[in-house]
Amino acid sequence: MAAHTSVSPQEAADRLAIRELVDAYAHCADRRDAKGQMSLFTEDTRFLVFMDATAAEPTQELHGRDSLAPVFDNLNTYRTTTHFNGQSTVSLDGDRATGESYCLAHHVSVGDDGQRTLMIASIRYLDEFVKQGGEWLFAERRLMVDWTETRPSTP
């Protein structure tokens, strides 16, 4: 954990903007705003999904903002989702930064038989950020699934 004896107004603004970026990603996911979600990434972004966080290789690797559409569209298979963002760390280096943030993602499905199912995923995001035109964006996002639990759910 970094010790902040004093923080410049610019560093405080950058840290807030990065946190708002992380929160905007979750908000867009839960509102099914794929275009808004995609706009949070650089044109040449990399997005890697590790369904098993201990795996050496990603389950899925995407390059470029346009390649993200099918991933974000996949959220439409759920009746609803709620992403709770938790603790995060950020290391700033000028117009670049790295960070790690935690998320508990709740996914509700309803089967053809009307049975509701709740899948909870414990996710860590390992991010590389870049500031372009005064705006912080994801340059790379690694979605690391630490664990999942699926169970029946009542309305």
mmCIF file of C-alpha atoms in Angstrom:
data_model
loop_
_atom_site.group_PDB
_atom_site.id
_atom_site.type_symbol
_atom_site.label_atom_id
_atom_site.label_comp_id
_atom_site.label_asym_id
_atom_site.label_seq_id
_atom_site.Cartn_x
_atom_site.Cartn_y
_atom_site.Cartn_z
ATOM 1 C CA MET A 1 0.000 0.000 0.000
ATOM 2 C CA ALA A 2 1.366 3.400 -0.971
ATOM 3 C CA ALA A 3 1.870 6.089 1.659
ATOM 4 C CA HIS A 4 0.455 9.414 0.482
ATOM 5 C CA THR A 5 1.913 12.179 2.620
ATOM 6 C CA SER A 6 0.729 14.718 0.075
ATOM 7 C CA VAL A 7 -1.165 14.366 -3.163
ATOM 8 C CA SER A 8 -1.166 17.013 -5.859
ATOM 9 C CA PRO A 9 -4.511 18.184 -7.209
ATOM 10 C CA GLN A 10 -3.616 16.588 -10.563
ATOM 11 C CA GLU A 11 -2.851 13.210 -8.964
ATOM 12 C CA ALA A 12 -6.105 13.356 -7.005
ATOM 13 C CA ALA A 13 -8.015 14.199 -10.200
ATOM 14 C CA ASP A 14 -6.320 11.345 -12.091
ATOM 15 C CA ARG A 15 -7.072 8.835 -9.327
ATOM 16 C CA LEU A 16 -10.717 9.927 -9.226
ATOM 17 C CA ALA A 17 -11.016 9.742 -13.020
ATOM 18 C CA ILE A 18 -9.593 6.208 -13.049
ATOM 19 C CA ARG A 19 -12.004 5.093 -10.316
ATOM 20 C CA GLU A 20 -14.884 6.619 -12.276
ATOM 21 C CA LEU A 21 -13.669 4.725 -15.367
ATOM 22 C CA VAL A 22 -13.752 1.428 -13.458
ATOM 23 C CA ASP A 23 -17.224 2.239 -12.118
ATOM 24 C CA ALA A 24 -18.473 3.317 -15.565
ATOM 25 C CA TYR A 25 -17.463 -0.090 -16.949
ATOM 26 C CA ALA A 26 -19.639 -1.856 -14.343
ATOM 27 C CA HIS A 27 -22.513 0.597 -14.845
ATOM 28 C CA CYS A 28 -22.508 0.118 -18.623
ATOM 29 C CA ALA A 29 -22.401 -3.669 -18.166
ATOM 30 C CA ASP A 30 -25.445 -3.650 -15.877
ATOM 31 C CA ARG A 31 -27.367 -1.255 -18.139
ATOM 32 C CA ARG A 32 -26.458 -3.270 -21.278
ATOM 33 C CA ASP A 33 -24.778 -0.247 -22.828
ATOM 34 C CA ALA A 34 -22.229 -2.077 -24.982
ATOM 35 C CA LYS A 35 -21.343 1.044 -27.000
ATOM 36 C CA GLY A 36 -20.763 3.032 -23.829
ATOM 37 C CA GLN A 37 -18.685 0.203 -22.410
ATOM 38 C CA MET A 38 -16.599 -0.018 -25.589
ATOM 39 C CA SER A 39 -15.966 3.745 -25.521
ATOM 40 C CA LEU A 40 -14.042 3.284 -22.259
ATOM 41 C CA PHE A 41 -11.241 1.492 -24.140
ATOM 42 C CA THR A 42 -8.497 2.695 -26.489
ATOM 43 C CA GLU A 43 -8.884 1.877 -30.184
ATOM 44 C CA ASP A 44 -5.997 -0.629 -29.964
ATOM 45 C CA THR A 45 -6.996 -2.107 -26.607
ATOM 46 C CA ARG A 46 -6.316 -5.635 -25.419
ATOM 47 C CA PHE A 47 -8.945 -7.485 -23.384
ATOM 48 C CA LEU A 48 -8.004 -10.839 -21.871
ATOM 49 C CA VAL A 49 -10.357 -13.168 -20.002
ATOM 50 C CA PHE A 50 -9.009 -15.770 -17.588
ATOM 51 C CA MET A 51 -11.939 -17.969 -16.523
ATOM 52 C CA ASP A 52 -9.371 -19.601 -14.190
ATOM 53 C CA ALA A 53 -7.190 -16.906 -12.624
ATOM 54 C CA THR A 54 -4.409 -19.456 -12.041
ATOM 55 C CA ALA A 55 -4.127 -20.336 -15.750
ATOM 56 C CA ALA A 56 -1.016 -19.260 -17.623
ATOM 57 C CA GLU A 57 -2.940 -18.502 -20.815
ATOM 58 C CA PRO A 58 -6.188 -16.544 -21.216
ATOM 59 C CA THR A 59 -9.445 -18.276 -22.101
ATOM 60 C CA GLN A 60 -10.137 -15.451 -24.527
ATOM 61 C CA GLU A 61 -7.994 -12.648 -25.943
ATOM 62 C CA LEU A 62 -9.398 -9.747 -27.936
ATOM 63 C CA HIS A 63 -7.575 -6.952 -29.749
ATOM 64 C CA GLY A 64 -9.104 -3.609 -30.671
ATOM 65 C CA ARG A 65 -12.160 -1.777 -29.387
ATOM 66 C CA ASP A 66 -14.477 -3.177 -32.073
ATOM 67 C CA SER A 67 -13.665 -6.759 -31.050
ATOM 68 C CA LEU A 68 -15.286 -6.145 -27.647
ATOM 69 C CA ALA A 69 -18.885 -5.936 -28.960
ATOM 70 C CA PRO A 70 -19.644 -9.694 -28.832
ATOM 71 C CA VAL A 71 -18.228 -10.021 -25.295
ATOM 72 C CA PHE A 72 -20.340 -7.179 -23.929
ATOM 73 C CA ASP A 73 -23.351 -8.321 -25.954
ATOM 74 C CA ASN A 74 -23.067 -11.727 -24.240
ATOM 75 C CA LEU A 75 -24.395 -10.104 -21.055
ATOM 76 C CA ASN A 76 -27.799 -10.093 -22.759
ATOM 77 C CA THR A 77 -28.011 -13.832 -22.039
ATOM 78 C CA TYR A 78 -28.741 -12.878 -18.416
ATOM 79 C CA ARG A 79 -32.020 -11.482 -17.127
ATOM 80 C CA THR A 80 -30.063 -8.990 -15.051
ATOM 81 C CA THR A 81 -26.601 -8.404 -13.647
ATOM 82 C CA THR A 82 -25.222 -6.370 -10.778
ATOM 83 C CA HIS A 83 -21.525 -5.654 -10.446
ATOM 84 C CA PHE A 84 -20.268 -4.474 -7.039
ATOM 85 C CA ASN A 85 -16.849 -2.858 -7.278
ATOM 86 C CA GLY A 86 -14.668 -3.205 -4.224
ATOM 87 C CA GLN A 87 -11.146 -2.226 -3.279
ATOM 88 C CA SER A 88 -8.711 -1.034 -5.897
ATOM 89 C CA THR A 89 -5.123 0.082 -6.214
ATOM 90 C CA VAL A 90 -3.640 2.422 -8.799
ATOM 91 C CA SER A 91 -0.026 3.283 -9.610
ATOM 92 C CA LEU A 92 0.325 6.454 -11.664
ATOM 93 C CA ASP A 93 3.193 7.204 -14.047
ATOM 94 C CA GLY A 94 2.402 10.388 -15.949
ATOM 95 C CA ASP A 95 -0.213 9.626 -18.616
ATOM 96 C CA ARG A 96 -0.042 5.908 -17.906
ATOM 97 C CA ALA A 97 -1.171 3.896 -14.910
ATOM 98 C CA THR A 98 -1.686 0.334 -13.743
ATOM 99 C CA GLY A 99 -4.257 -0.951 -11.318
ATOM 100 C CA GLU A 100 -6.050 -3.861 -9.752
ATOM 101 C CA SER A 101 -9.706 -3.766 -8.766
ATOM 102 C CA TYR A 102 -12.034 -6.312 -7.226
ATOM 103 C CA CYS A 103 -15.617 -6.994 -8.258
ATOM 104 C CA LEU A 104 -18.410 -9.330 -7.198
ATOM 105 C CA ALA A 105 -20.564 -9.856 -10.279
ATOM 106 C CA HIS A 106 -24.079 -11.242 -9.831
ATOM 107 C CA HIS A 107 -25.768 -12.788 -12.895
ATOM 108 C CA VAL A 108 -29.441 -13.840 -12.836
ATOM 109 C CA SER A 109 -30.699 -16.266 -15.491
ATOM 110 C CA VAL A 110 -34.188 -17.639 -16.054
ATOM 111 C CA GLY A 111 -34.474 -21.021 -17.781
ATOM 112 C CA ASP A 112 -37.175 -22.113 -20.194
ATOM 113 C CA ASP A 113 -38.884 -23.791 -17.222
ATOM 114 C CA GLY A 114 -38.998 -20.469 -15.347
ATOM 115 C CA GLN A 115 -36.299 -21.543 -12.853
ATOM 116 C CA ARG A 116 -34.133 -18.618 -11.749
ATOM 117 C CA THR A 117 -30.423 -19.206 -11.279
ATOM 118 C CA LEU A 118 -27.897 -16.900 -9.636
ATOM 119 C CA MET A 119 -24.254 -17.091 -10.661
ATOM 120 C CA ILE A 120 -21.810 -15.028 -8.602
ATOM 121 C CA ALA A 121 -18.297 -14.448 -9.891
ATOM 122 C CA SER A 122 -15.427 -13.079 -7.835
ATOM 123 C CA ILE A 123 -13.398 -11.079 -10.342
ATOM 124 C CA ARG A 124 -10.164 -9.160 -10.222
ATOM 125 C CA TYR A 125 -9.352 -6.775 -13.040
ATOM 126 C CA LEU A 126 -5.679 -6.151 -13.801
ATOM 127 C CA ASP A 127 -5.637 -2.944 -15.793
ATOM 128 C CA GLU A 128 -3.336 -0.765 -17.810
ATOM 129 C CA PHE A 129 -4.683 2.750 -18.267
ATOM 130 C CA VAL A 130 -3.651 5.534 -20.609
ATOM 131 C CA LYS A 131 -4.660 9.182 -20.661
ATOM 132 C CA GLN A 132 -5.573 10.305 -24.185
ATOM 133 C CA GLY A 133 -6.898 13.771 -24.932
ATOM 134 C CA GLY A 134 -7.250 14.419 -21.220
ATOM 135 C CA GLU A 135 -9.386 11.291 -20.683
ATOM 136 C CA TRP A 136 -8.363 8.052 -18.940
ATOM 137 C CA LEU A 137 -9.120 4.854 -20.895
ATOM 138 C CA PHE A 138 -8.417 1.154 -20.569
ATOM 139 C CA ALA A 139 -5.398 0.244 -22.712
ATOM 140 C CA GLU A 140 -5.517 -3.355 -21.457
ATOM 141 C CA ARG A 141 -7.939 -5.132 -19.162
ATOM 142 C CA ARG A 142 -7.350 -8.611 -17.774
ATOM 143 C CA LEU A 143 -10.503 -10.133 -16.292
ATOM 144 C CA MET A 144 -9.403 -12.728 -13.742
ATOM 145 C CA VAL A 145 -12.119 -15.048 -12.391
ATOM 146 C CA ASP A 146 -11.040 -16.202 -8.936
ATOM 147 C CA TRP A 147 -14.172 -18.258 -8.232
ATOM 148 C CA THR A 148 -17.805 -18.696 -9.206
ATOM 149 C CA GLU A 149 -20.867 -20.070 -7.454
ATOM 150 C CA THR A 150 -24.122 -21.004 -9.152
ATOM 151 C CA ARG A 151 -27.328 -21.760 -7.264
ATOM 152 C CA PRO A 152 -31.103 -21.643 -7.627
ATOM 153 C CA SER A 153 -32.611 -18.254 -6.867
ATOM 154 C CA THR A 154 -36.073 -17.122 -5.878
ATOM 155 C CA PRO A 155 -37.695 -13.973 -7.307
#
